Amino acid sequence: MYESLLVVSNKYSLVMGFAVIGLTMWLSYWVSGRFTKGRVHGSAIAIMLGLFLAYLGGVFTGGEKGIVDLPLLSGIGILGGSMLRDFAIVATGFGVDIDELKRAGKAGVIALFMGIFSSFVAGVSIALAFGYTDAVSLTTIGAGAVTYIVGPVTGAAIGASSEVMALSIAAGLVKSILVMILTPFVAPYIGLNNSRSAVIFGGLMGTSSGVAAGLAATDPKLVPYG
């Protein structure tokens, strides 16, 4: 039976990926309604479940791509790849109401600069605490803390070592994961329920993937503004 499923999944890998993600979402929303009465959003549970499954996939296969290293689930690599990710991020921009965006005003711009500055300072401070003192390493890790895409690009431009660039990516990923998981939980306490607050929140957090996922779990209408 496994061989038959493997043949089908290889031929229709993207369809298989959609099926697995759909089942995961159904299970997550069922757990949310059944055990938390909706207090913990289904999307937040799905994110945590996805991260756990990725970890298990990496442990059991000894691979580098998590659950995608299982041949039966290779289609998830296409569904979760950079092409569809970037398409989804760009597509959300078309849902923005310009008038709503303008209401963020100066606060939105200030939040963006504060988010970049505070993330960079936090990354540099942690790097210093772990013994990195040279300007190249501090700059690379600080840039990675802003967002994991900028870290390696900065590091490659200024001659950072591969170890430092890996740390910069890790810093950004940890931040992104924390934002996507914690956003639904803190949203009620910080007034994250309108487009203006979503713009400010997105600027402060500075991670497009983490903010998008976190806001999707909070209120899908806020995603374009984050």
Coordinates of N, CA, C and O in Angstrom, one line a residue, residues 17-153:
G17 N 0.4 17.5 -1.1 CA 0.8 18.5 -0.1 C -0.5 19.2 0.3 O -0.6 19.5 1.5
F18 N -1.4 19.6 -0.6 CA -2.6 20.3 -0.2 C -3.4 19.4 0.7 O -4.1 19.9 1.6
A19 N -3.5 18.1 0.4 CA -4.3 17.2 1.2 C -3.8 17.1 2.6 O -4.5 17.1 3.6
V20 N -2.4 17.0 2.8 CA -1.9 16.9 4.1 C -2.1 18.2 4.9 O -2.4 18.2 6.1
I21 N -1.9 19.3 4.2 CA -2.1 20.6 4.9 C -3.6 20.8 5.3 O -3.9 21.3 6.4
G22 N -4.5 20.4 4.4 CA -5.9 20.5 4.7 C -6.3 19.6 5.9 O -7.0 20.1 6.7
L23 N -5.7 18.4 5.9 CA -6.0 17.5 7.1 C -5.4 18.1 8.4 O -6.1 18.1 9.4
T24 N -4.3 18.7 8.3 CA -3.6 19.4 9.4 C -4.5 20.5 9.9 O -4.7 20.7 11.2
M25 N -5.0 21.3 9.0 CA -5.8 22.5 9.4 C -7.1 22.0 10.0 O -7.6 22.6 11.0
W26 N -7.8 21.0 9.4 CA -9.0 20.4 10.0 C -8.8 19.9 11.4 O -9.6 20.2 12.3
L27 N -7.7 19.2 11.6 CA -7.4 18.7 12.9 C -7.1 19.8 13.9 O -7.6 19.8 15.1
S28 N -6.4 20.8 13.5 CA -6.1 21.9 14.4 C -7.3 22.7 14.8 O -7.5 23.0 16.0
Y29 N -8.2 23.0 13.9 CA -9.5 23.7 14.2 C -10.4 22.8 15.1 O -11.1 23.3 15.9
W30 N -10.3 21.5 14.9 CA -11.1 20.6 15.7 C -10.6 20.6 17.2 O -11.4 20.7 18.1
V31 N -9.3 20.6 17.3 CA -8.6 20.6 18.6 C -9.0 22.0 19.3 O -9.3 22.0 20.5
S32 N -8.9 23.0 18.5 CA -9.2 24.4 19.0 C -10.6 24.5 19.6 O -10.8 24.9 20.7
G33 N -11.6 24.0 18.8 CA -13.0 24.0 19.3 C -13.3 23.0 20.4 O -14.1 23.3 21.3
R34 N -12.7 21.9 20.3 CA -13.0 20.8 21.2 C -12.4 21.0 22.6 O -13.0 20.7 23.6
F35 N -11.1 21.4 22.6 CA -10.4 21.5 23.9 C -10.1 22.9 24.4 O -9.8 23.0 25.6
T36 N -10.2 23.9 23.6 CA -10.0 25.2 24.1 C -11.2 26.2 23.9 O -11.1 27.3 24.2
K37 N -12.3 25.6 23.3 CA -13.5 26.4 23.1 C -13.2 27.7 22.2 O -13.8 28.7 22.4
G38 N -12.2 27.5 21.3 CA -11.9 28.6 20.4 C -10.9 29.6 21.0 O -10.6 30.6 20.3
R39 N -10.5 29.5 22.3 CA -9.7 30.5 22.9 C -8.3 30.5 22.2 O -7.6 31.5 22.2
V40 N -7.8 29.3 21.9 CA -6.6 29.2 21.1 C -6.9 29.0 19.7 O -7.5 28.0 19.3
H41 N -6.6 29.9 18.8 CA -7.0 29.9 17.4 C -6.4 28.6 16.7 O -5.3 28.2 17.0
G42 N -7.2 28.1 15.8 CA -6.8 26.9 15.1 C -5.6 27.1 14.3 O -4.7 26.1 14.2
S43 N -5.4 28.2 13.7 CA -4.2 28.5 12.9 C -2.9 28.5 13.8 O -1.9 28.0 13.4
A44 N -3.0 28.9 15.0 CA -1.9 28.9 16.0 C -1.5 27.5 16.3 O -0.3 27.1 16.3
I45 N -2.5 26.6 16.5 CA -2.3 25.2 16.7 C -1.7 24.5 15.5 O -0.7 23.7 15.6
A46 N -2.1 24.9 14.3 CA -1.6 24.4 13.1 C -0.1 24.7 12.9 O 0.7 23.9 12.5
I47 N 0.2 26.0 13.3 CA 1.6 26.4 13.1 C 2.5 25.5 14.1 O 3.6 25.0 13.7
M48 N 2.1 25.4 15.3 CA 2.9 24.6 16.3 C 2.9 23.1 15.8 O 4.0 22.5 16.0
L49 N 1.8 22.6 15.3 CA 1.8 21.2 14.8 C 2.8 21.0 13.6 O 3.5 20.0 13.6
G50 N 2.8 22.0 12.7 CA 3.6 22.0 11.6 C 5.1 22.0 12.0 O 5.9 21.2 11.4
L51 N 5.5 22.8 12.9 CA 6.8 22.9 13.4 C 7.2 21.6 14.1 O 8.4 21.1 13.9
F52 N 6.3 21.0 14.8 CA 6.6 19.7 15.5 C 6.8 18.6 14.5 O 7.7 17.8 14.6
L53 N 5.9 18.6 13.5 CA 6.1 17.5 12.5 C 7.4 17.7 11.7 O 8.0 16.7 11.3
A54 N 7.7 19.0 11.4 CA 9.0 19.2 10.7 C 10.2 18.7 11.5 O 11.1 18.1 11.0
Y55 N 10.1 18.9 12.8 CA 11.2 18.4 13.7 C 11.2 16.9 13.7 O 12.3 16.3 13.6
L56 N 10.1 16.3 13.8 CA 10.0 14.8 13.8 C 10.6 14.2 12.5 O 11.3 13.3 12.4
G57 N 10.2 14.9 11.4 CA 10.7 14.5 10.1 C 12.2 14.5 10.0 O 12.9 13.6 9.5
G58 N 12.8 15.6 10.5 CA 14.2 15.7 10.5 C 14.9 14.7 11.4 O 16.0 14.2 11.0
V59 N 14.3 14.4 12.5 CA 14.9 13.4 13.5 C 14.9 12.0 12.9 O 15.9 11.3 12.9
F60 N 13.8 11.6 12.3 CA 13.6 10.3 11.8 C 14.3 10.0 10.5 O 14.7 8.9 10.2
T61 N 14.5 11.0 9.7 CA 15.1 10.8 8.4 C 16.6 11.2 8.4 O 17.3 10.8 7.5
G62 N 17.0 12.0 9.4 CA 18.3 12.5 9.4 C 18.6 13.5 8.3 O 19.8 13.7 8.0
G63 N 17.6 14.0 7.7 CA 17.8 14.9 6.6 C 17.9 16.4 7.0 O 18.1 16.7 8.2
E64 N 17.7 17.2 6.0 CA 17.9 18.7 6.3 C 16.7 19.5 6.0 O 16.7 20.7 6.3
K65 N 15.6 18.8 5.5 CA 14.4 19.6 5.2 C 13.2 19.2 5.9 O 12.0 19.4 5.5
G66 N 13.4 18.5 7.1 CA 12.2 18.1 7.9 C 11.4 17.1 7.3 O 11.9 16.1 6.7
I67 N 10.1 17.3 7.3 CA 9.1 16.3 6.9 C 9.2 16.1 5.4 O 8.8 15.1 4.8
V68 N 9.8 17.1 4.6 CA 9.9 17.0 3.2 C 10.8 15.8 2.8 O 10.8 15.3 1.7
D69 N 11.7 15.4 3.7 CA 12.6 14.3 3.4 C 11.9 13.0 3.3 O 12.5 12.0 2.9
L70 N 10.7 12.9 3.8 CA 9.9 11.7 3.6 C 9.3 11.7 2.2 O 8.6 12.6 1.8
P71 N 9.7 10.7 1.4 CA 9.2 10.7 0.0 C 7.7 10.9 -0.2 O 7.3 11.5 -1.1
L72 N 6.9 10.3 0.7 CA 5.5 10.4 0.6 C 5.0 11.8 0.8 O 3.9 12.1 0.3
L73 N 5.7 12.6 1.5 CA 5.3 14.0 1.8 C 6.2 15.1 1.1 O 6.2 16.2 1.5
S74 N 6.8 14.7 0.0 CA 7.7 15.6 -0.7 C 7.0 16.8 -1.3 O 7.6 17.9 -1.5
G75 N 5.7 16.6 -1.6 CA 5.0 17.7 -2.2 C 4.8 19.0 -1.3 O 4.6 20.1 -1.8
I76 N 5.0 18.7 0.0 CA 4.9 19.9 1.0 C 6.0 20.8 0.7 O 5.9 22.0 1.0
G77 N 7.1 20.3 0.2 CA 8.3 21.2 -0.1 C 7.9 22.2 -1.2 O 8.4 23.3 -1.2
I78 N 7.1 21.8 -2.1 CA 6.6 22.7 -3.2 C 5.6 23.7 -2.6 O 5.7 24.9 -2.9
L79 N 4.7 23.2 -1.9 CA 3.6 24.0 -1.3 C 4.2 25.1 -0.4 O 3.8 26.2 -0.3
G80 N 5.2 24.7 0.4 CA 5.8 25.6 1.4 C 7.1 26.2 0.9 O 7.8 26.8 1.7
G81 N 7.4 26.1 -0.4 CA 8.6 26.7 -0.9 C 8.6 28.2 -1.1 O 7.6 28.8 -0.9
S82 N 9.7 28.7 -1.5 CA 9.9 30.2 -1.5 C 9.0 30.8 -2.6 O 8.5 31.9 -2.5
M83 N 8.7 30.1 -3.7 CA 7.9 30.6 -4.8 C 6.5 30.9 -4.4 O 6.0 32.0 -4.5
L84 N 5.8 29.9 -3.8 CA 4.5 30.1 -3.3 C 4.4 31.0 -2.1 O 3.4 31.8 -1.9
R85 N 5.4 31.0 -1.3 CA 5.5 31.9 -0.1 C 5.5 33.3 -0.6 O 4.7 34.2 -0.1
D86 N 6.4 33.7 -1.5 CA 6.5 35.0 -2.0 C 5.3 35.5 -2.8 O 4.9 36.6 -2.7
F87 N 4.7 34.5 -3.5 CA 3.5 34.8 -4.2 C 2.4 35.2 -3.2 O 1.6 36.1 -3.5
A88 N 2.3 34.4 -2.1 CA 1.2 34.7 -1.1 C 1.4 36.0 -0.5 O 0.5 36.8 -0.3
I89 N 2.7 36.4 -0.2 CA 3.0 37.6 0.5 C 2.6 38.8 -0.5 O 2.0 39.8 0.0
V90 N 3.0 38.7 -1.7 CA 2.7 39.8 -2.7 C 1.2 39.9 -2.9 O 0.7 41.0 -3.0
A91 N 0.6 38.7 -3.0 CA -0.9 38.7 -3.3 C -1.7 39.4 -2.2 O -2.7 40.0 -2.5
T92 N -1.2 39.3 -1.0 CA -1.9 39.9 0.1 C -1.9 41.4 0.0 O -2.8 42.1 0.5
G93 N -0.9 41.9 -0.7 CA -0.8 43.4 -0.8 C -1.9 44.0 -1.6 O -2.3 45.1 -1.5
F94 N -2.5 43.1 -2.5 CA -3.6 43.6 -3.3 C -4.9 43.7 -2.5 O -5.9 44.3 -3.0
G95 N -4.9 43.2 -1.3 CA -6.1 43.4 -0.4 C -6.0 44.6 0.5 O -6.9 44.8 1.3
V96 N -5.0 45.5 0.3 CA -4.9 46.7 1.1 C -5.8 47.8 0.6 O -5.9 48.1 -0.6
D97 N -6.5 48.4 1.6 CA -7.3 49.6 1.3 C -6.3 50.8 1.6 O -5.9 51.0 2.7
I98 N -6.0 51.5 0.6 CA -5.0 52.6 0.7 C -5.5 53.6 1.8 O -4.6 54.1 2.5
D99 N -6.8 53.9 1.9 CA -7.2 54.8 2.9 C -7.0 54.3 4.3 O -6.6 55.1 5.2
E100 N -7.2 53.0 4.5 CA -6.9 52.4 5.8 C -5.4 52.5 6.1 O -4.9 52.7 7.2
L101 N -4.6 52.3 5.0 CA -3.1 52.3 5.2 C -2.6 53.7 5.6 O -1.7 53.8 6.4
K102 N -3.2 54.7 5.0 CA -2.8 56.1 5.3 C -3.1 56.4 6.7 O -2.5 57.3 7.3
R103 N -4.1 55.8 7.3 CA -4.5 56.1 8.7 C -3.4 55.8 9.7 O -3.4 56.3 10.8
A104 N -2.5 54.9 9.3 CA -1.4 54.6 10.2 C -0.5 55.8 10.3 O 0.2 56.0 11.4
G105 N -0.4 56.6 9.3 CA 0.4 57.9 9.3 C 1.8 57.7 9.8 O 2.5 56.8 9.5
K106 N 2.2 58.7 10.5 CA 3.6 58.8 11.0 C 3.9 57.6 12.0 O 5.0 57.1 12.0
A107 N 2.9 57.1 12.7 CA 3.1 56.0 13.6 C 3.6 54.8 12.9 O 4.4 54.1 13.4
G108 N 3.0 54.5 11.7 CA 3.5 53.4 10.9 C 4.9 53.5 10.5 O 5.7 52.5 10.6
V109 N 5.3 54.7 10.1 CA 6.7 54.9 9.6 C 7.7 54.8 10.8 O 8.7 54.2 10.8
I110 N 7.3 55.4 11.9 CA 8.1 55.4 13.2 C 8.3 53.9 13.6 O 9.4 53.5 14.0
A111 N 7.2 53.1 13.6 CA 7.2 51.7 14.0 C 8.2 50.9 13.2 O 8.9 50.1 13.7
L112 N 8.2 51.2 11.9 CA 9.1 50.5 11.0 C 10.6 50.7 11.4 O 11.4 49.8 11.5
F113 N 10.9 52.0 11.6 CA 12.3 52.3 11.9 C 12.6 51.8 13.3 O 13.8 51.3 13.6
M114 N 11.7 51.9 14.3 CA 11.9 51.4 15.6 C 12.1 49.8 15.6 O 12.9 49.3 16.3
G115 N 11.3 49.2 14.7 CA 11.4 47.7 14.6 C 12.8 47.3 14.1 O 13.4 46.4 14.6
I116 N 13.3 48.0 13.1 CA 14.6 47.7 12.5 C 15.7 48.0 13.6 O 16.6 47.1 13.8
F117 N 15.6 49.1 14.2 CA 16.7 49.5 15.1 C 16.7 48.6 16.4 O 17.8 48.1 16.8
S118 N 15.5 48.3 16.9 CA 15.5 47.5 18.1 C 15.9 46.1 17.9 O 16.6 45.5 18.7
S119 N 15.5 45.5 16.7 CA 15.9 44.1 16.4 C 17.4 44.1 16.1 O 18.1 43.1 16.6
F120 N 18.0 45.1 15.5 CA 19.4 45.1 15.2 C 20.2 45.2 16.5 O 21.2 44.4 16.7
V121 N 19.8 46.1 17.4 CA 20.4 46.2 18.7 C 20.3 45.0 19.5 O 21.3 44.5 20.2
A122 N 19.2 44.3 19.5 CA 19.0 43.1 20.3 C 19.9 42.0 19.7 O 20.6 41.2 20.5
G123 N 20.0 41.9 18.4 CA 20.9 40.9 17.8 C 22.4 41.1 18.1 O 23.1 40.2 18.5
V124 N 22.8 42.4 18.1 CA 24.2 42.7 18.4 C 24.5 42.5 19.9 O 25.5 42.0 20.2
S125 N 23.5 42.8 20.7 CA 23.7 42.6 22.2 C 23.9 41.1 22.5 O 24.8 40.7 23.3
I126 N 23.1 40.2 21.9 CA 23.2 38.8 22.1 C 24.5 38.3 21.6 O 25.2 37.4 22.2
A127 N 24.9 38.8 20.4 CA 26.2 38.4 19.8 C 27.3 38.7 20.7 O 28.3 38.0 20.9
L128 N 27.3 39.9 21.3 CA 28.3 40.4 22.2 C 28.4 39.5 23.5 O 29.4 39.1 23.9
A129 N 27.2 39.1 23.9 CA 27.1 38.3 25.1 C 27.7 36.9 24.9 O 28.2 36.3 25.8
F130 N 27.7 36.5 23.6 CA 28.3 35.1 23.3 C 29.7 35.2 22.8 O 30.2 34.3 22.2
G131 N 30.3 36.4 22.9 CA 31.7 36.5 22.6 C 32.1 37.0 21.3 O 33.3 37.1 21.0
Y132 N 31.2 37.4 20.5 CA 31.5 38.0 19.2 C 31.8 39.5 19.3 O 30.9 40.2 19.8
T133 N 32.9 40.0 18.9 CA 33.3 41.4 19.1 C 33.7 42.1 17.9 O 33.7 43.3 17.9
D134 N 34.0 41.4 16.8 CA 34.4 42.0 15.5 C 33.1 42.6 14.8 O 32.0 42.1 14.9
A135 N 33.4 43.7 14.1 CA 32.3 44.5 13.5 C 31.5 43.7 12.5 O 30.3 43.8 12.3
V136 N 32.2 42.8 11.7 CA 31.6 42.0 10.7 C 30.6 41.1 11.2 O 29.4 41.0 10.8
S137 N 31.0 40.3 12.3 CA 30.1 39.4 12.9 C 28.9 40.0 13.6 O 27.8 39.6 13.4
L138 N 29.2 41.1 14.3 CA 28.1 41.9 15.0 C 27.1 42.4 14.0 O 25.9 42.3 14.2
T139 N 27.6 43.0 12.9 CA 26.7 43.5 11.8 C 25.8 42.4 11.2 O 24.6 42.6 11.0
T140 N 26.5 41.3 10.9 CA 25.8 40.2 10.2 C 24.7 39.6 11.1 O 23.5 39.4 10.7
I141 N 25.0 39.3 12.4 CA 24.0 38.7 13.3 C 22.9 39.7 13.6 O 21.8 39.4 13.7
G142 N 23.3 41.0 13.8 CA 22.3 42.0 14.0 C 21.3 42.2 12.8 O 20.1 42.3 13.0
A143 N 21.9 42.1 11.6 CA 21.0 42.1 10.4 C 20.1 40.9 10.3 O 18.9 41.0 9.9
G144 N 20.6 39.8 10.7 CA 19.8 38.5 10.7 C 18.7 38.6 11.7 O 17.6 38.1 11.5
A145 N 18.9 39.3 12.9 CA 17.8 39.5 13.8 C 16.7 40.4 13.3 O 15.6 40.3 13.7
V146 N 17.1 41.3 12.4 CA 16.1 42.1 11.8 C 15.2 41.2 10.9 O 13.9 41.2 11.0
T147 N 15.8 40.4 10.1 CA 15.0 39.4 9.3 C 16.1 38.4 8.7 O 17.1 38.8 8.3
Y148 N 15.7 37.1 8.7 CA 16.7 36.1 8.3 C 17.1 36.2 6.9 O 18.1 35.6 6.5
I149 N 16.4 36.9 6.0 CA 16.8 37.1 4.7 C 18.0 38.1 4.5 O 18.9 37.9 3.8
V150 N 17.9 39.1 5.4 CA 18.9 40.2 5.3 C 20.3 39.7 5.9 O 21.3 40.1 5.4
G151 N 20.2 38.9 6.9 CA 21.5 38.4 7.5 C 22.5 37.9 6.6 O 23.6 38.4 6.5
P152 N 22.2 36.8 5.9 CA 23.2 36.2 5.0 C 23.6 37.1 3.8 O 24.8 37.1 3.4
V153 N 22.7 37.9 3.4 CA 23.0 38.9 2.3 C 24.0 39.9 2.8 O 25.0 40.2 2.1

